CSV table of C-alpha atoms and ligand atoms in Angstrom, one decimal:
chain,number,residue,atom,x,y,z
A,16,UNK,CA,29.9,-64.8,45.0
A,17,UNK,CA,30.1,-61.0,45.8
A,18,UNK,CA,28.0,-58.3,45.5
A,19,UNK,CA,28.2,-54.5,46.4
A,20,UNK,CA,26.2,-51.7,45.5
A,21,UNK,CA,26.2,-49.1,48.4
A,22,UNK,CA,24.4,-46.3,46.1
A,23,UNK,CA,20.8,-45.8,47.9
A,24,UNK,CA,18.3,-45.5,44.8
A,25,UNK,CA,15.3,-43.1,44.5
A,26,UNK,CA,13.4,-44.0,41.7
A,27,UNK,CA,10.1,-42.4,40.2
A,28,UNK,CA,8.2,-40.1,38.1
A,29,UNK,CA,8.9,-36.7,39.9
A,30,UNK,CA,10.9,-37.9,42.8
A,31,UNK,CA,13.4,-34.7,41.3
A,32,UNK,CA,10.7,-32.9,43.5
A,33,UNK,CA,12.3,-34.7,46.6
A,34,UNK,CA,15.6,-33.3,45.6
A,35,UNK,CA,16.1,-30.6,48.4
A,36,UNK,CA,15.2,-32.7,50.9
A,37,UNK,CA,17.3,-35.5,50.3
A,38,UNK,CA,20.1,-33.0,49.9
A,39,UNK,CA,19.4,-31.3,52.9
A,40,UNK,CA,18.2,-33.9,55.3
A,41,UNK,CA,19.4,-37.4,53.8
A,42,UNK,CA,22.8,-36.3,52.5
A,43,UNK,CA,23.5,-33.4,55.4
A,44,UNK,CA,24.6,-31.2,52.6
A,45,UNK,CA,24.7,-27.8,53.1
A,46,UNK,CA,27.0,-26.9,50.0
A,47,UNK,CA,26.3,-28.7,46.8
A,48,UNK,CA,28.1,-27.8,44.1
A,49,UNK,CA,26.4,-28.9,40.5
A,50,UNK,CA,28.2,-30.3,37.9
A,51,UNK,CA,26.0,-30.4,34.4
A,52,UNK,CA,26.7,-29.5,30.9
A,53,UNK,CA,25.5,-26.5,28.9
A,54,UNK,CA,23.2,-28.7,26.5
A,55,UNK,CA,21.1,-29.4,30.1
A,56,UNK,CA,21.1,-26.0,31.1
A,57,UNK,CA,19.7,-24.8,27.8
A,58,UNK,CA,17.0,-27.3,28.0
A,59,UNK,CA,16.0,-25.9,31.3
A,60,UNK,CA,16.5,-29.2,33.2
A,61,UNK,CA,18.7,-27.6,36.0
A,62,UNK,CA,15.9,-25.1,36.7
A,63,UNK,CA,14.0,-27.4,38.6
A,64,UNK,CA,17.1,-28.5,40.9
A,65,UNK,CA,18.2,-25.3,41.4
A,66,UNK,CA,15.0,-23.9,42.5
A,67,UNK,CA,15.3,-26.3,44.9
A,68,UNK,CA,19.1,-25.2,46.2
A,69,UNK,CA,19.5,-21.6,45.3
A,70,UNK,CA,22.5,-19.9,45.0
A,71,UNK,CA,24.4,-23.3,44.1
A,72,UNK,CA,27.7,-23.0,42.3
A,73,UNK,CA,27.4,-24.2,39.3
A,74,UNK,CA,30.4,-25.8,36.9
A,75,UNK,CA,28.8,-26.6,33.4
A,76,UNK,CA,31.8,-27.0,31.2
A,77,UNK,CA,31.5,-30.6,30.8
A,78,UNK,CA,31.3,-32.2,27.0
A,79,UNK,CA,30.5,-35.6,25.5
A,80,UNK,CA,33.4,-38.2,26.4
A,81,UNK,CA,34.6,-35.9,28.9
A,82,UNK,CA,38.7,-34.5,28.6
A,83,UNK,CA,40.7,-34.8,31.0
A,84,UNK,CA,41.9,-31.0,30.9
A,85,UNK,CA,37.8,-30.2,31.8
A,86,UNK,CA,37.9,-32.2,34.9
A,87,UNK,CA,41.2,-30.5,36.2
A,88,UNK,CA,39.5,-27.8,35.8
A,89,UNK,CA,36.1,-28.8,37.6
A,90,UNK,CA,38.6,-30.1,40.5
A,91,UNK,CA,40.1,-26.5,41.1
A,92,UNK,CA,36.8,-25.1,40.9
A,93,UNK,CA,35.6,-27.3,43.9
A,94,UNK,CA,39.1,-27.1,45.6
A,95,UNK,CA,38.2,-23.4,45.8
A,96,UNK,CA,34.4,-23.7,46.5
A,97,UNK,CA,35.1,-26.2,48.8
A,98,UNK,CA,31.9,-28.2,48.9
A,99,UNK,CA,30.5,-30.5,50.8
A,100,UNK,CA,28.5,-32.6,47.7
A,101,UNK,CA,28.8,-33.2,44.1
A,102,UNK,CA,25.7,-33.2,42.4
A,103,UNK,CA,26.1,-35.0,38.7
A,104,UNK,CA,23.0,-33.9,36.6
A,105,UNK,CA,23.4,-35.1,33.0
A,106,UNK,CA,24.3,-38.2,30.7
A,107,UNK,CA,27.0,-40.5,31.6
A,108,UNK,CA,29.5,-37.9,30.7
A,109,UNK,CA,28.2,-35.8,33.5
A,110,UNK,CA,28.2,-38.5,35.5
A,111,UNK,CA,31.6,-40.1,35.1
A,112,UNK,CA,32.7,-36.0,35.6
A,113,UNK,CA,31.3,-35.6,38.5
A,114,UNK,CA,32.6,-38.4,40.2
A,115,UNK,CA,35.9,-37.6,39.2
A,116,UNK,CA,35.8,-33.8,40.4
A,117,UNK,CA,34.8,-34.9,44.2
A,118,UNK,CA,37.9,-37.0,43.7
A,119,UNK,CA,40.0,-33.9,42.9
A,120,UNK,CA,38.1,-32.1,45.7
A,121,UNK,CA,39.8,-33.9,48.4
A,122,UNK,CA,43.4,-35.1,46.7
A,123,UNK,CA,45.9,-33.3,44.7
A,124,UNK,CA,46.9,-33.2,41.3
A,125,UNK,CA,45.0,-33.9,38.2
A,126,UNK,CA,43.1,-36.9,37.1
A,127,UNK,CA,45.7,-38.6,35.3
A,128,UNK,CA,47.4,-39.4,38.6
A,129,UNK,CA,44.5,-41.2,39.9
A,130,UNK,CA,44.1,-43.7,36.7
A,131,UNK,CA,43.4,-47.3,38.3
A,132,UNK,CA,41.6,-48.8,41.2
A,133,UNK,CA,41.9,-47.0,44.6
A,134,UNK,CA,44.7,-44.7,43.5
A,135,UNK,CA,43.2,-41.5,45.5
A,136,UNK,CA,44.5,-41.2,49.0
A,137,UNK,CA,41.7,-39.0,50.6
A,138,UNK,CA,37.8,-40.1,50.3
A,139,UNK,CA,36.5,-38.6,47.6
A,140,UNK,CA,33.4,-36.1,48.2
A,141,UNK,CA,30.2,-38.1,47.8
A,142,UNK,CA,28.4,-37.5,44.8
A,143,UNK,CA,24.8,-37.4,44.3
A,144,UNK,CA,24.2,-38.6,40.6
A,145,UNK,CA,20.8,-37.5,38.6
A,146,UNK,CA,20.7,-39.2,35.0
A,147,UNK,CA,19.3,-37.5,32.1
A,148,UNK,CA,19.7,-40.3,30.1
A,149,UNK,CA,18.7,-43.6,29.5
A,150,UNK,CA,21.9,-45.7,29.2
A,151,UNK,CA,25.1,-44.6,31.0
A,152,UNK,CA,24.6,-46.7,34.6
A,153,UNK,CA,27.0,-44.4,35.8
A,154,UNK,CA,24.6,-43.3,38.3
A,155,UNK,CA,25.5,-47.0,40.5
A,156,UNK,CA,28.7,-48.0,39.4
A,157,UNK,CA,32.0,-46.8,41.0
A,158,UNK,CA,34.0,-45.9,37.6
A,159,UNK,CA,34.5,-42.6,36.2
A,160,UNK,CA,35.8,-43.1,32.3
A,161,UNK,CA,37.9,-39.4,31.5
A,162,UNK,CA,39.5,-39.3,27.9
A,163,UNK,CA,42.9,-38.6,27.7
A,164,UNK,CA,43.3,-36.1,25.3
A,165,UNK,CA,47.4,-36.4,24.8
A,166,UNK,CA,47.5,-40.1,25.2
A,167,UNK,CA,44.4,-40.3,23.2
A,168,UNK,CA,43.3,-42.7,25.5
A,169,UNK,CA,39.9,-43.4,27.6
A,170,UNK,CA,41.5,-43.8,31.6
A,171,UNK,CA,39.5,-45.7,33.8
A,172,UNK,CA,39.5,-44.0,37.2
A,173,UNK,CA,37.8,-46.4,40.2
A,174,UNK,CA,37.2,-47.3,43.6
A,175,UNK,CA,34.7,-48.9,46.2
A,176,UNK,CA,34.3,-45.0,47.7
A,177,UNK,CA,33.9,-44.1,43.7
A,178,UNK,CA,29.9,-45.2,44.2
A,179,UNK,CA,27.5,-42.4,44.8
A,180,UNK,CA,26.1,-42.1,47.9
A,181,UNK,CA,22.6,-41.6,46.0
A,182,UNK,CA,21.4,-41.5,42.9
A,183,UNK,CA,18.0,-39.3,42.1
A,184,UNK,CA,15.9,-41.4,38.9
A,185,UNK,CA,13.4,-39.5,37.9
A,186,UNK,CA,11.8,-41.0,34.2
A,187,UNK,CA,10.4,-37.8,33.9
A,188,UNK,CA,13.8,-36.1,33.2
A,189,UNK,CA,13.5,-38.3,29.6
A,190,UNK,CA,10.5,-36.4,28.5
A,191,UNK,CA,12.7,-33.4,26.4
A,192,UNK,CA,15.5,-36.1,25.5
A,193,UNK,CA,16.4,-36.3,21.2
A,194,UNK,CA,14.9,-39.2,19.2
A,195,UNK,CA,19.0,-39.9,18.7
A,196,UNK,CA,20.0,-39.7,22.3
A,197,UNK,CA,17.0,-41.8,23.4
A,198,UNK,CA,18.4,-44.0,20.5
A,199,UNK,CA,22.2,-44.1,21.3
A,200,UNK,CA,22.0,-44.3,24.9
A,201,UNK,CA,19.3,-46.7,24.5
A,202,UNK,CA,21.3,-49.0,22.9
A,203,UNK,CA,24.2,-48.6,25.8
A,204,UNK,CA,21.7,-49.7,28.0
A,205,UNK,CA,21.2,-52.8,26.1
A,206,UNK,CA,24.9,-53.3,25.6
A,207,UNK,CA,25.7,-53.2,29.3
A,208,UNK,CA,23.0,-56.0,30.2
A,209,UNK,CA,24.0,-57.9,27.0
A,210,UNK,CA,27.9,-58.1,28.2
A,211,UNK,CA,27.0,-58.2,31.8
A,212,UNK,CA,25.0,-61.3,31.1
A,213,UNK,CA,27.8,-62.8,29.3
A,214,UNK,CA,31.0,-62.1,30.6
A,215,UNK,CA,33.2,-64.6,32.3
A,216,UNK,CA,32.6,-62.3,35.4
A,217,UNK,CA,28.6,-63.0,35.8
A,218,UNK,CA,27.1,-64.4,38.8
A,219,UNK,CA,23.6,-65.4,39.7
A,220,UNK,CA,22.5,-61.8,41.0
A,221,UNK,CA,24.0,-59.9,38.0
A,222,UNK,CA,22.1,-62.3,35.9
A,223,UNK,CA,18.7,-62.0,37.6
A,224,UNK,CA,19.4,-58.0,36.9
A,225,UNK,CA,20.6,-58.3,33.7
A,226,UNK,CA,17.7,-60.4,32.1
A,227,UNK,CA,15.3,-58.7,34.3
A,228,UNK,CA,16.9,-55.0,32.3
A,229,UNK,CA,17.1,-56.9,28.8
A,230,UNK,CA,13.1,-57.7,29.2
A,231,UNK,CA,12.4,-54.1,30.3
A,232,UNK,CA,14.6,-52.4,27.7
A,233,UNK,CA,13.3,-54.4,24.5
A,234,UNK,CA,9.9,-53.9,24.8
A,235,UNK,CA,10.3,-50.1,26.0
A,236,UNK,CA,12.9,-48.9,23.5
A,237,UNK,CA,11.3,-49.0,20.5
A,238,UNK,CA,8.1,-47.4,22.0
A,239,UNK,CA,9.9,-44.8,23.9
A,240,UNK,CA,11.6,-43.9,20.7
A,241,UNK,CA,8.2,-43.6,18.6
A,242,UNK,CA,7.0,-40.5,21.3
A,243,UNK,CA,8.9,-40.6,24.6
A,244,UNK,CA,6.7,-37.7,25.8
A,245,UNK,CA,2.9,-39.1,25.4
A,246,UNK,CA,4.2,-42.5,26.4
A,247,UNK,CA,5.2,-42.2,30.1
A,248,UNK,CA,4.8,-46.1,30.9
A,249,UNK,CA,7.8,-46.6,28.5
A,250,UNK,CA,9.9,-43.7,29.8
A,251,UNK,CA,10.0,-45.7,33.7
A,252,UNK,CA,10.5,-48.9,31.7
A,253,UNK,CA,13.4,-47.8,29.8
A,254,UNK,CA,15.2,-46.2,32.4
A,255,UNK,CA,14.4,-48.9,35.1
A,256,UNK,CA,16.0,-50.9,32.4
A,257,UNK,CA,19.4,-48.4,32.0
A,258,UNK,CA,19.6,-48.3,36.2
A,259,UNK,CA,19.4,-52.5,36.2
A,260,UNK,CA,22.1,-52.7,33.7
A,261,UNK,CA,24.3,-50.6,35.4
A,262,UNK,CA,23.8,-52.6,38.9
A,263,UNK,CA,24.7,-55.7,36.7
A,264,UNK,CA,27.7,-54.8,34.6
A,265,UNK,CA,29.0,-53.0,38.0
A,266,UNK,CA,29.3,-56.5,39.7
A,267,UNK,CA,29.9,-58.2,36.6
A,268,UNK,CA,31.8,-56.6,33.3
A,269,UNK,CA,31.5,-55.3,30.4
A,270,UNK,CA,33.2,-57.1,27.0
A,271,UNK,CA,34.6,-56.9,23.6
A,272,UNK,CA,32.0,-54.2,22.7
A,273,UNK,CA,32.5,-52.0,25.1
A,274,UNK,CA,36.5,-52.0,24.5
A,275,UNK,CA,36.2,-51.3,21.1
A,276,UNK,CA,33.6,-48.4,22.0
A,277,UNK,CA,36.2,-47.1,23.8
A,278,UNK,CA,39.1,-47.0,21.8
A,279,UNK,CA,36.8,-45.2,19.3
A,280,UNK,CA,35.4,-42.9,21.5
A,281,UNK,CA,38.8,-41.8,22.6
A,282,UNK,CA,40.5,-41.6,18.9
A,283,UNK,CA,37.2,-40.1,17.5
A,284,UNK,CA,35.0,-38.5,20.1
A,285,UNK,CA,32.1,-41.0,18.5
A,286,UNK,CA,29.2,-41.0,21.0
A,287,UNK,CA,29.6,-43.7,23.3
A,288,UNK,CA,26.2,-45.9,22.1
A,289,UNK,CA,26.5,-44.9,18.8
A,290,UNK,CA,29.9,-46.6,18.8
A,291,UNK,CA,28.4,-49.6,21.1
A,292,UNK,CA,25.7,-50.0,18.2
A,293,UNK,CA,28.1,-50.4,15.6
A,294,UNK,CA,30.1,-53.5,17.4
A,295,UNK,CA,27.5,-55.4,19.2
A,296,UNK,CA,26.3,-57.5,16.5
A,297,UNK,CA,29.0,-57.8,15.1
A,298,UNK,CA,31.1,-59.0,18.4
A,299,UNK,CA,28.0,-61.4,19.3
A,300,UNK,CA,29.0,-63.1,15.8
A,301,UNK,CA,32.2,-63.3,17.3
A,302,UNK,CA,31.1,-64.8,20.7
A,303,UNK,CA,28.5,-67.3,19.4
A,304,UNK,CA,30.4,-70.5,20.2
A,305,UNK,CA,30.9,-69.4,23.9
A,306,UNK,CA,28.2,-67.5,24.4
A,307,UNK,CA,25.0,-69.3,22.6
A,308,UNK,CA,23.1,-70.7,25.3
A,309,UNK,CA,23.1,-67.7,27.3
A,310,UNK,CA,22.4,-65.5,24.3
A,311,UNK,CA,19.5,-68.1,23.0
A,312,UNK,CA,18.0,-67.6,27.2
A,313,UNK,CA,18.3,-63.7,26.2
A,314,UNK,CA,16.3,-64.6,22.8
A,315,UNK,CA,13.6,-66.0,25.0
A,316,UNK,CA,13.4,-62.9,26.9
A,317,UNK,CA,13.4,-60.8,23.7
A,318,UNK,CA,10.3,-62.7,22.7
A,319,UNK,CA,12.0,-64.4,20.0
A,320,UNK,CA,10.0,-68.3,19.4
A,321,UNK,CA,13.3,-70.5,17.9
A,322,UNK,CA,13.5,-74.4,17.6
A,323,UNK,CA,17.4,-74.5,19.1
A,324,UNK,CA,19.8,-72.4,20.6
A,325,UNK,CA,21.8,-71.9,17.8
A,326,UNK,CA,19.1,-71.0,15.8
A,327,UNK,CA,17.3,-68.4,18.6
A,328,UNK,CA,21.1,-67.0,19.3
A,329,UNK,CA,21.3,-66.1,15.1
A,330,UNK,CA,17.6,-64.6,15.2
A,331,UNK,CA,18.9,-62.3,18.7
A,332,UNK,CA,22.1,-61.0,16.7
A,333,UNK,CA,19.5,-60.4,13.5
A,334,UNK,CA,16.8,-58.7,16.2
A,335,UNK,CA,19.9,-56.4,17.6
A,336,UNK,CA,20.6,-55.6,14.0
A,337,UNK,CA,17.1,-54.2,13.6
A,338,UNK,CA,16.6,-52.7,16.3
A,339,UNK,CA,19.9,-50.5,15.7
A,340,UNK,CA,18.2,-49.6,11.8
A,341,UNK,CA,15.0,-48.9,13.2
A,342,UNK,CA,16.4,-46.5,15.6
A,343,UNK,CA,18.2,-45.2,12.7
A,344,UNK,CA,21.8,-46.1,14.4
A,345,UNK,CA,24.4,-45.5,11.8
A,346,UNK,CA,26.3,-48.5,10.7
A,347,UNK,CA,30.2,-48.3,11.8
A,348,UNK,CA,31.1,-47.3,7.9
A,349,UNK,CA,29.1,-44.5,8.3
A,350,UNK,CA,31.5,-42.9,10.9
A,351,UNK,CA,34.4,-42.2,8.4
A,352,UNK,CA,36.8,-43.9,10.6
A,353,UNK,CA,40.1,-44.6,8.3
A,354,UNK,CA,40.8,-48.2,7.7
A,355,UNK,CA,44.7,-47.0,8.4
A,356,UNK,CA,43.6,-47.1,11.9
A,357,UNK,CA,42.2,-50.6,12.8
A,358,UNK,CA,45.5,-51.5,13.7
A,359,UNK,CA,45.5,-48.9,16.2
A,360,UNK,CA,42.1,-49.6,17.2
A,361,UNK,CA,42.5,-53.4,17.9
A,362,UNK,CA,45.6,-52.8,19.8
A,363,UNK,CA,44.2,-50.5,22.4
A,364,UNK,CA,40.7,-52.3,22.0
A,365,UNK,CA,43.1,-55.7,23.3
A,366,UNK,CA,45.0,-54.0,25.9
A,367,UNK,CA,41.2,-52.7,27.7
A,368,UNK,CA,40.8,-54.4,31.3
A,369,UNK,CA,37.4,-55.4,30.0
A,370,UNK,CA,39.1,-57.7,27.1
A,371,UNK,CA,39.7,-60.3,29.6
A,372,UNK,CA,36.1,-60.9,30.5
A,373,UNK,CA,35.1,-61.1,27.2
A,374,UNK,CA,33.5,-64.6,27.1
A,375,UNK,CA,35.7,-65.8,24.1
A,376,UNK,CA,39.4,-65.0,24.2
A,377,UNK,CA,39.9,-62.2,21.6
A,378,UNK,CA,43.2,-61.0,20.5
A,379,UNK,CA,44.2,-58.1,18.4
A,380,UNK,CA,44.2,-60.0,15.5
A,381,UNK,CA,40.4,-61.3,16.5
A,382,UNK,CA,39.5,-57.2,17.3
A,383,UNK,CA,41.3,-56.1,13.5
A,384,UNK,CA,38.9,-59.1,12.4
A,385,UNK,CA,35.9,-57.8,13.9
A,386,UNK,CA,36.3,-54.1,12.6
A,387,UNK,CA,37.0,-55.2,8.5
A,388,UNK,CA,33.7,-57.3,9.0
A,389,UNK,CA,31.8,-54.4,10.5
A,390,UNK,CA,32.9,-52.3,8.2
A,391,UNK,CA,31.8,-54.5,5.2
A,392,UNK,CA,28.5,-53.9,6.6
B,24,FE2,FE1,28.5,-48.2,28.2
């Protein structure tokens, strides 16, 4: 068994505060250059980092399942800054941006040439990764997902010196986030410990994480949902529950959900949990036979009281279901996604590197199978 997580972790209600410092003194960075989005900038959640490092450049161009046309750009921009830092300060989109800029910093070309495991030559900048959300994980895993607009296509750049060198968790950086964002990224969160529990690919370690996040992010969700700003208790809950997830899937996998998501996301630009949401029951159908007494363990967790495992794994997939229509998640027929496509869909959703890990074999017949039935729905 293996495990490697290199990111160091500050986690805490205003530890955004200790921000300068660790720049400074931790990180020995004396030119940062932030990369955010405009959506974070207009809710004034840069202000407070860049009081802390004035006059830092600042490349906010970045949008939701980010192009890989946007992060060429972002890599000239630091090949001409020439800084010694990345600083990510956003959602997973952010994230996954800024680790492929420092990438681009220190190698040429554009993104697309770097597609793969350890394809960049040079080290890539380090990157110092602040979430503003509560389900990407991006923040300790060492893969940077860019959408390739021509190929229509979701490229999965990664490498061991992909990792952040640190990644800033502040639960406090929740408190202005959108009832559907808290909802949608929420239920990424809970996707990511789901498959990383499950996968062929799960060890003891990523289990202990991944159970420990399930426990944290079903009690917290719902409540963090109802008010996230009076209820700060459930604001650390929920994102100590996104940042386990991530440092489970990242030694584990993710699964059949996650490549579906995917091959949405790139077609359709459908947010990334929202697409998440509308397979996960539906694939844990799918995976019952090979999955049940790890999905009845998770039922346990969930606080759901069943006589067997088959029985507890049903009431889990029904509970998930819920949760989804509670958070007002809309169902996959909602999204207006042509049923000329599935074909298309469960091809590229079979030819994912995560399709292999899936606990039950699934095919592109199995994936066309799964979309009709979630669209029935
Ligand atoms: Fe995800």
């Amino acid at each position: 068994m293996k495990y490697h997580m290199p990111t160091a972790v500050i986690f805490g209600p205003g530890v955004i505060f200790e921000l300068g410092g660790i720049v400074r003194d931790k990180l020995r960075s004396s030119r940062p250059l932030l990369v955010t989005d405009k959506g974070i900038i207009a809710a004034g959640i840069a202000k407070g980092v860049l009081s802390q490092l004035p006059a830092m450049p600042t490349f906010d161009d970045v949008e939701p399942n980010p192009k890989h046309g946007t992060v060429d750009r972002g890599g000239e921009v630091a090949r001409h800054i020439k800084p010694d830092l990345v600083i990510g300060l956003g959602g997973g989109s952010v994230l996954d941006a800024a680790k492929a800029i420092a990438l681009l910093a220190t190698n040429p070309g554009g993104i697309e040439d770097y597609e793969g495991r350890e394809k960049y030559r040079a080290a890539p900048l380090p990157v110092l990764a602040i979430p503003t959300t509560c389900g990407t994980g991006s923040e300790v895993t060492w893969v940077s997902i860019i959408t390739h607009t021509g190929r229509q296509t979701k490229m999965s750049i990664k490498g061991p010196l992909m990792y952040p060198a640190a990644a800033v968790v502040d639960p406090d950086l929740l408190v202005t986030l959108p009832r559907p964002l808290i909802a949608s990224t929420g239920l990424d969160a809970l996707t990511h410990a789901i498959e990383a529990f499950t996968v062929k690919a799960a060890s003891a370690i990523t289990d202990a994480l991944a159970l420990d996040a399930l426990r944290l992010i079903f009690y917290s969700l719902p409540l963090a949902y109802q008010d996230i700003k009076k209820n700060a208790e459930a604001r650390v809950n929920l994102m100590l529950g996104s940042l386990m997830a991530g440092m489970a899937f990242v030694n584990s996998d993710v699964g059949a959900v996650h490549c579906l998501a995917e091959s949405v996301g790139s077609l359709y630009d459908t947010p990334h949990g929202v697409a998440n949401a509308a397979f996960l029951p539906q694939v844990m159908e799918f995976n019952l036979d090979a999955a049940e007494a790890k999905y009845a363990r998770i039922a346990r967790v969930a606080g759901i009281e069943a006589g067997g495992r088959r029985e507890a794994a049903l009431r889990l997939v029904a509970r998930i279901r819920e949760i989804s229509r509670d958070l007002s998640i809309p169902l996959f027929r909602e999204l207006d996604i042509p049923e000329g496509d599935f074909p298309v869909i469960a091809q590229k959703s079979f030819g994912n590197n995560s399709n292999r890990s899936n606990p039950r074999e699934a095919t592109a017949a199995d994936y066309l199978d799964i979309l009709c039935r979630a669209s029935q729905i």
